[in-house]
Structure formats: C-alpha cells, structure tokens
Tab-separated table of C-alpha atoms and ligand atoms in Angstrom:
chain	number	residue	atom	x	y	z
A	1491	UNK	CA	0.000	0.000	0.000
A	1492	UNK	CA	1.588	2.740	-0.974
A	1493	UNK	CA	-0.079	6.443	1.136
A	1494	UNK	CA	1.486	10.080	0.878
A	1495	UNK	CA	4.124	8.886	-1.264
A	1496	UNK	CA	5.554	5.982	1.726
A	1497	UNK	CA	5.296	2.290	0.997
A	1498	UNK	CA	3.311	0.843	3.683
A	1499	UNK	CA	3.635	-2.811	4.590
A	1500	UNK	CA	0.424	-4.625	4.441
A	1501	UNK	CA	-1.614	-7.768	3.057
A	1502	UNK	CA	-3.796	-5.350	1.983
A	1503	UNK	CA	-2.997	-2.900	-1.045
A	1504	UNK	CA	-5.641	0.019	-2.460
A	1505	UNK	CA	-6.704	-0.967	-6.133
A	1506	UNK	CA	-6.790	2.164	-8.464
A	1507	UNK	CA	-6.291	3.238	-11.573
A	1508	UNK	CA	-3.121	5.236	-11.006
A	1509	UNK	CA	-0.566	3.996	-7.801
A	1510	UNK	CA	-4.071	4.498	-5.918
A	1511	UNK	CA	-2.156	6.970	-3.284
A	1512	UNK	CA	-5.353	8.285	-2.048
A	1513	UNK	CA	-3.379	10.449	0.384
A	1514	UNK	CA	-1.932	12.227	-2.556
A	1515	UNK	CA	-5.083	12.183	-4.550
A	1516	UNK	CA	-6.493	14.137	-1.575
A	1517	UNK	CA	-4.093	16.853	-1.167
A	1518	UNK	CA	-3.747	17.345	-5.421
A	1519	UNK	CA	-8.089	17.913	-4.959
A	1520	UNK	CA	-7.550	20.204	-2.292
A	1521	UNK	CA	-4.965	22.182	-4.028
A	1522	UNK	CA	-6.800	22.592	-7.322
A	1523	UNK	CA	-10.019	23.384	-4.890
A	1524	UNK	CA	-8.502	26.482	-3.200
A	1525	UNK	CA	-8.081	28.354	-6.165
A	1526	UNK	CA	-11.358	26.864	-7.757
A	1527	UNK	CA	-9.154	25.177	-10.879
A	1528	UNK	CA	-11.320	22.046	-11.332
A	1529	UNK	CA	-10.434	18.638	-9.748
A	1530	UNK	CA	-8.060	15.742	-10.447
A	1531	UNK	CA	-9.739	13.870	-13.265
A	1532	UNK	CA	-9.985	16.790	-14.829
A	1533	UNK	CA	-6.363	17.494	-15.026
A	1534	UNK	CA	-5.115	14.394	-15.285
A	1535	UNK	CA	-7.800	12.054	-17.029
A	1536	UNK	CA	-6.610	8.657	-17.206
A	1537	UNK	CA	-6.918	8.569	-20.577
A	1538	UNK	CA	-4.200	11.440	-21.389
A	1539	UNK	CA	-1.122	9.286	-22.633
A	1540	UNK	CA	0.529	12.753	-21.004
A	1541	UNK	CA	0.393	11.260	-17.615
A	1542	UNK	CA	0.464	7.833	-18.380
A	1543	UNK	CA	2.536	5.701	-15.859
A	1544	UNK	CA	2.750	9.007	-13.719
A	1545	UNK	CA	3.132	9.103	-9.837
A	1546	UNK	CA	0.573	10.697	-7.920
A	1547	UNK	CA	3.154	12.968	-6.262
A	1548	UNK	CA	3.677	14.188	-9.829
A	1549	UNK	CA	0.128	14.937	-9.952
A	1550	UNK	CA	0.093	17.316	-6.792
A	1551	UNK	CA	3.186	18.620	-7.763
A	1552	UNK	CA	1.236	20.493	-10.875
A	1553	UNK	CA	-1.059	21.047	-9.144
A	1554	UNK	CA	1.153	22.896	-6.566
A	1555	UNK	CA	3.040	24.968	-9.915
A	1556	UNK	CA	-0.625	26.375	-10.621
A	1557	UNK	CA	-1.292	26.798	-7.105
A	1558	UNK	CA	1.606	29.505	-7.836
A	1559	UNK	CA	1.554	30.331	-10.484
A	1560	UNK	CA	-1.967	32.311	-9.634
A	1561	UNK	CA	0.592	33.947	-7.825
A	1562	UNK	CA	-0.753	31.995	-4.168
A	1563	UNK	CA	1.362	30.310	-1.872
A	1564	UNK	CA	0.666	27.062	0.771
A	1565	UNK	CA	0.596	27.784	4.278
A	1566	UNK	CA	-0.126	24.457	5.573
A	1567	UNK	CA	-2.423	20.961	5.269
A	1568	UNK	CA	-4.463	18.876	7.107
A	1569	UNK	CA	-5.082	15.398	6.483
A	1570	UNK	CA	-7.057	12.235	7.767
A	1571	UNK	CA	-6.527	8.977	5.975
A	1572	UNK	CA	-9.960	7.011	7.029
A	1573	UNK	CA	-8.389	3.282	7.100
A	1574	UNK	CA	-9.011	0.103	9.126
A	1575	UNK	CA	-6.363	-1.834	8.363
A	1576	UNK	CA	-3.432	-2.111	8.913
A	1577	UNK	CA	-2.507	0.610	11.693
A	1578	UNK	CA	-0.820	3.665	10.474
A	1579	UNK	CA	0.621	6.027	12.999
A	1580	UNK	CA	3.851	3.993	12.944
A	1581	UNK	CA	4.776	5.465	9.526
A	1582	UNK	CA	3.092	9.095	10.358
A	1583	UNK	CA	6.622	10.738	10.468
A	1584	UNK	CA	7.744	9.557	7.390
A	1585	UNK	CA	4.950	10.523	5.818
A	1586	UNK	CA	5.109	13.825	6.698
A	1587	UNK	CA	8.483	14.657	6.550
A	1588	UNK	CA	8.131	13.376	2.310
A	1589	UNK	CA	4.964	15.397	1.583
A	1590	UNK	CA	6.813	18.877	3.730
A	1591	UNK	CA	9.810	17.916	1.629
A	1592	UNK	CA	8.414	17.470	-1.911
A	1593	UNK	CA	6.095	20.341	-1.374
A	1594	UNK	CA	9.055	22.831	0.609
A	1595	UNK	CA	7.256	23.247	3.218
A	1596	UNK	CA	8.089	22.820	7.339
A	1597	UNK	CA	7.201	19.442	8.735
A	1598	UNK	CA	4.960	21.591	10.695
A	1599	UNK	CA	2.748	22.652	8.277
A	1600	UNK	CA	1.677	19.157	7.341
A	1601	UNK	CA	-0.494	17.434	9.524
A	1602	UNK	CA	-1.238	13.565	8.794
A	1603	UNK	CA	-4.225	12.284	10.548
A	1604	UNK	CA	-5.658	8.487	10.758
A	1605	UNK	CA	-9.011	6.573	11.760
A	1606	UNK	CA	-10.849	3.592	11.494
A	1607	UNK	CA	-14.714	4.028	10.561
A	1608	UNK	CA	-15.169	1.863	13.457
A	1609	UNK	CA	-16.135	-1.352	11.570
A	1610	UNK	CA	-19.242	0.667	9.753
A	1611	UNK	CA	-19.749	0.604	5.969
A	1612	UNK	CA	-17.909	-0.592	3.226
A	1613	UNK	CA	-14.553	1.572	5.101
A	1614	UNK	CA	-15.237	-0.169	8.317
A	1615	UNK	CA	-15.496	-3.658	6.398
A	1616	UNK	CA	-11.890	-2.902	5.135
A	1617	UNK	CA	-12.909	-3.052	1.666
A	1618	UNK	CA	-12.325	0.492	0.797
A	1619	UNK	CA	-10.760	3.842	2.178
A	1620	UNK	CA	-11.024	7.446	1.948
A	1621	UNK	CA	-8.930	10.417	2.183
A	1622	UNK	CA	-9.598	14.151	2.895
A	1623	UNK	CA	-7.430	16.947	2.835
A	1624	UNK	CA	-7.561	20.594	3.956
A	1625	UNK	CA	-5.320	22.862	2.661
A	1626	UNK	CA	-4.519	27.004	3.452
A	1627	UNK	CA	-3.421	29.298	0.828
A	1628	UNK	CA	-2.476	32.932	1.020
A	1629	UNK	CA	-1.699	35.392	-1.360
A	1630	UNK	CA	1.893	35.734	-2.322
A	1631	UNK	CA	3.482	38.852	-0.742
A	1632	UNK	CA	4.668	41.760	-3.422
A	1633	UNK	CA	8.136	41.274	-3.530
B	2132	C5P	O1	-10.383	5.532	14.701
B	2132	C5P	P1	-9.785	5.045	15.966
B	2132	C5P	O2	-10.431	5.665	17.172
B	2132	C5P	O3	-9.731	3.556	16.043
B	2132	C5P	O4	-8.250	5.539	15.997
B	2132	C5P	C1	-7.471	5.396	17.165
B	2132	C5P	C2	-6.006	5.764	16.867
B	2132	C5P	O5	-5.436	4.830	15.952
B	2132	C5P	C3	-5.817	7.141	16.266
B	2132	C5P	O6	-4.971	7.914	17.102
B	2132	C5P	C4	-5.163	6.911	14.908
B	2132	C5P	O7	-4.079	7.770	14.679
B	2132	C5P	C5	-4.699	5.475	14.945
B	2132	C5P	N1	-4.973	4.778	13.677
B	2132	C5P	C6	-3.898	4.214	12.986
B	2132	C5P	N2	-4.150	3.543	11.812
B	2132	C5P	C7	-5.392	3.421	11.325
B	2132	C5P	C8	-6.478	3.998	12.014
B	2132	C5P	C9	-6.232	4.670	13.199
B	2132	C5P	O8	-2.758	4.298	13.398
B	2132	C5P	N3	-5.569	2.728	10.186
B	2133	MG	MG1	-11.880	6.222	18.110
C-alpha cells in the first residue's frame, strides 16, 4: 500500500487506476479546490497518454506549480486517511516529513491524521478507504 508517497507494509494494497495513493489524490483535490481550478480527473484524465505511468506525487506537484503560479502560496495541510487496516501512525513521520519535503514546506505545516470508521460501511469492512485533505493558501506577498 503505498499512502502520501511511503510504501506501507500490508496484506492489503488500495486498487486504483493510477498507484491508488489516495493520500496524494487528496491533497492534489484540495490544491486545485482552493483556487477553484477544477479537480483531479480533470487534469489528469486517465486517458491522457501525457500522464500515463505518472506518480501521484507528480500529480500534486502540478497542481502545486498552478497553485503559484496564480501567484498563491501554501501555508499548511491537514489530512485524515480514514483506514481500518493495517494501523498507520507507525509510519506518520515519514509521511510527513516526504509530503513537507516534496512540497518545501516545514514538517509543521503538514499534519497527517488516521481513523478507522469503526467497523461501519464498506470503510469499516476494510474493503475500501477514503482520504480528505484541507489545505490554506495565502496570497503571495509583493516582492
Ligand atoms: O479511529 P480510531 O479511534 O480507532 O483511531 C485510534 C487511533 O489509531 C488514532 O490515534 C489513529 O491515529 C490510529 N490509527 C492508525 N491507523 C489506522 C487507524 C487509526 O494508526 N488505520
Ligand atoms: Mg476512536
């Protein structure tokens, strides 16, 4: 399973059309959502040869360049990954520290949450996740 970028060991793995890093897929949304640019199968349909074979951390990465290059900046992100199995907070760290280093920002601006959905739903049955992302923007200063 592979989540924000960090190969998790499991016996369980996320099926998706892409590396199915949902963590990633979450913060590339919530990017393109604070300056209203659309969402992620809009910019990277899976049927554009363009990203073919791409890593999702490719995927927020643009998403990041035209995050600035409307002239914003990131100030920080919150995460959850909504999980059963298998139990995450051992790998929280690393996780972190790669998305504040891809993205240049301080490990304490990146926030990586985890829960169960307490054995409800098709989540709590462990036959499917979710990911959600918050993410602050401000205005570049004039330099
Ligand atoms: O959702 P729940 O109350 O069971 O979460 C308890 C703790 O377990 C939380 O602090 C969370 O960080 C951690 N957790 C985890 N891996 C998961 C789900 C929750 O490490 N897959
Ligand atoms: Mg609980």
């Amino acid at each position: 399973m592979l989540l924000g970028g960090v190969q998790i060991e499991s016996e369980f793995g996320l099926d998706g059309h892409s590396d199915a890093d949902i963590l990633l897929h979450a913060i590339t949304d919530a990017l393109l959502g604070a300056l209203a640019l659309g969402d992620i199968g809009m910019h990277f349909p899976d049927t554009d040869p363009r990203w073919k074979g791409a890593g999702s951390m490719q995927f927020l990465l643009h998403a990041l360049t035209l995050v600035n290059q409307k002239n914003f900046e990131v100030v920080n992100l919150d995460t959850t990954v909504i999980l059963e199995k298998p139990k995450l907070k051992d790998y929280r760290q690393q996780i972190r520290e790669h998305i504040a280093s891809n993205m240049s920002l301080p490990v304490d601006s990146v926030s990586v949450k985890f829960k169960t959905a307490e054995k409800v739903g098709p989540v709590g049955e462990g036959r499917s996740a979710e990911a959600q992302a918050l993410v602050t923007v401000r205005r570049k200063l004039e330099s």
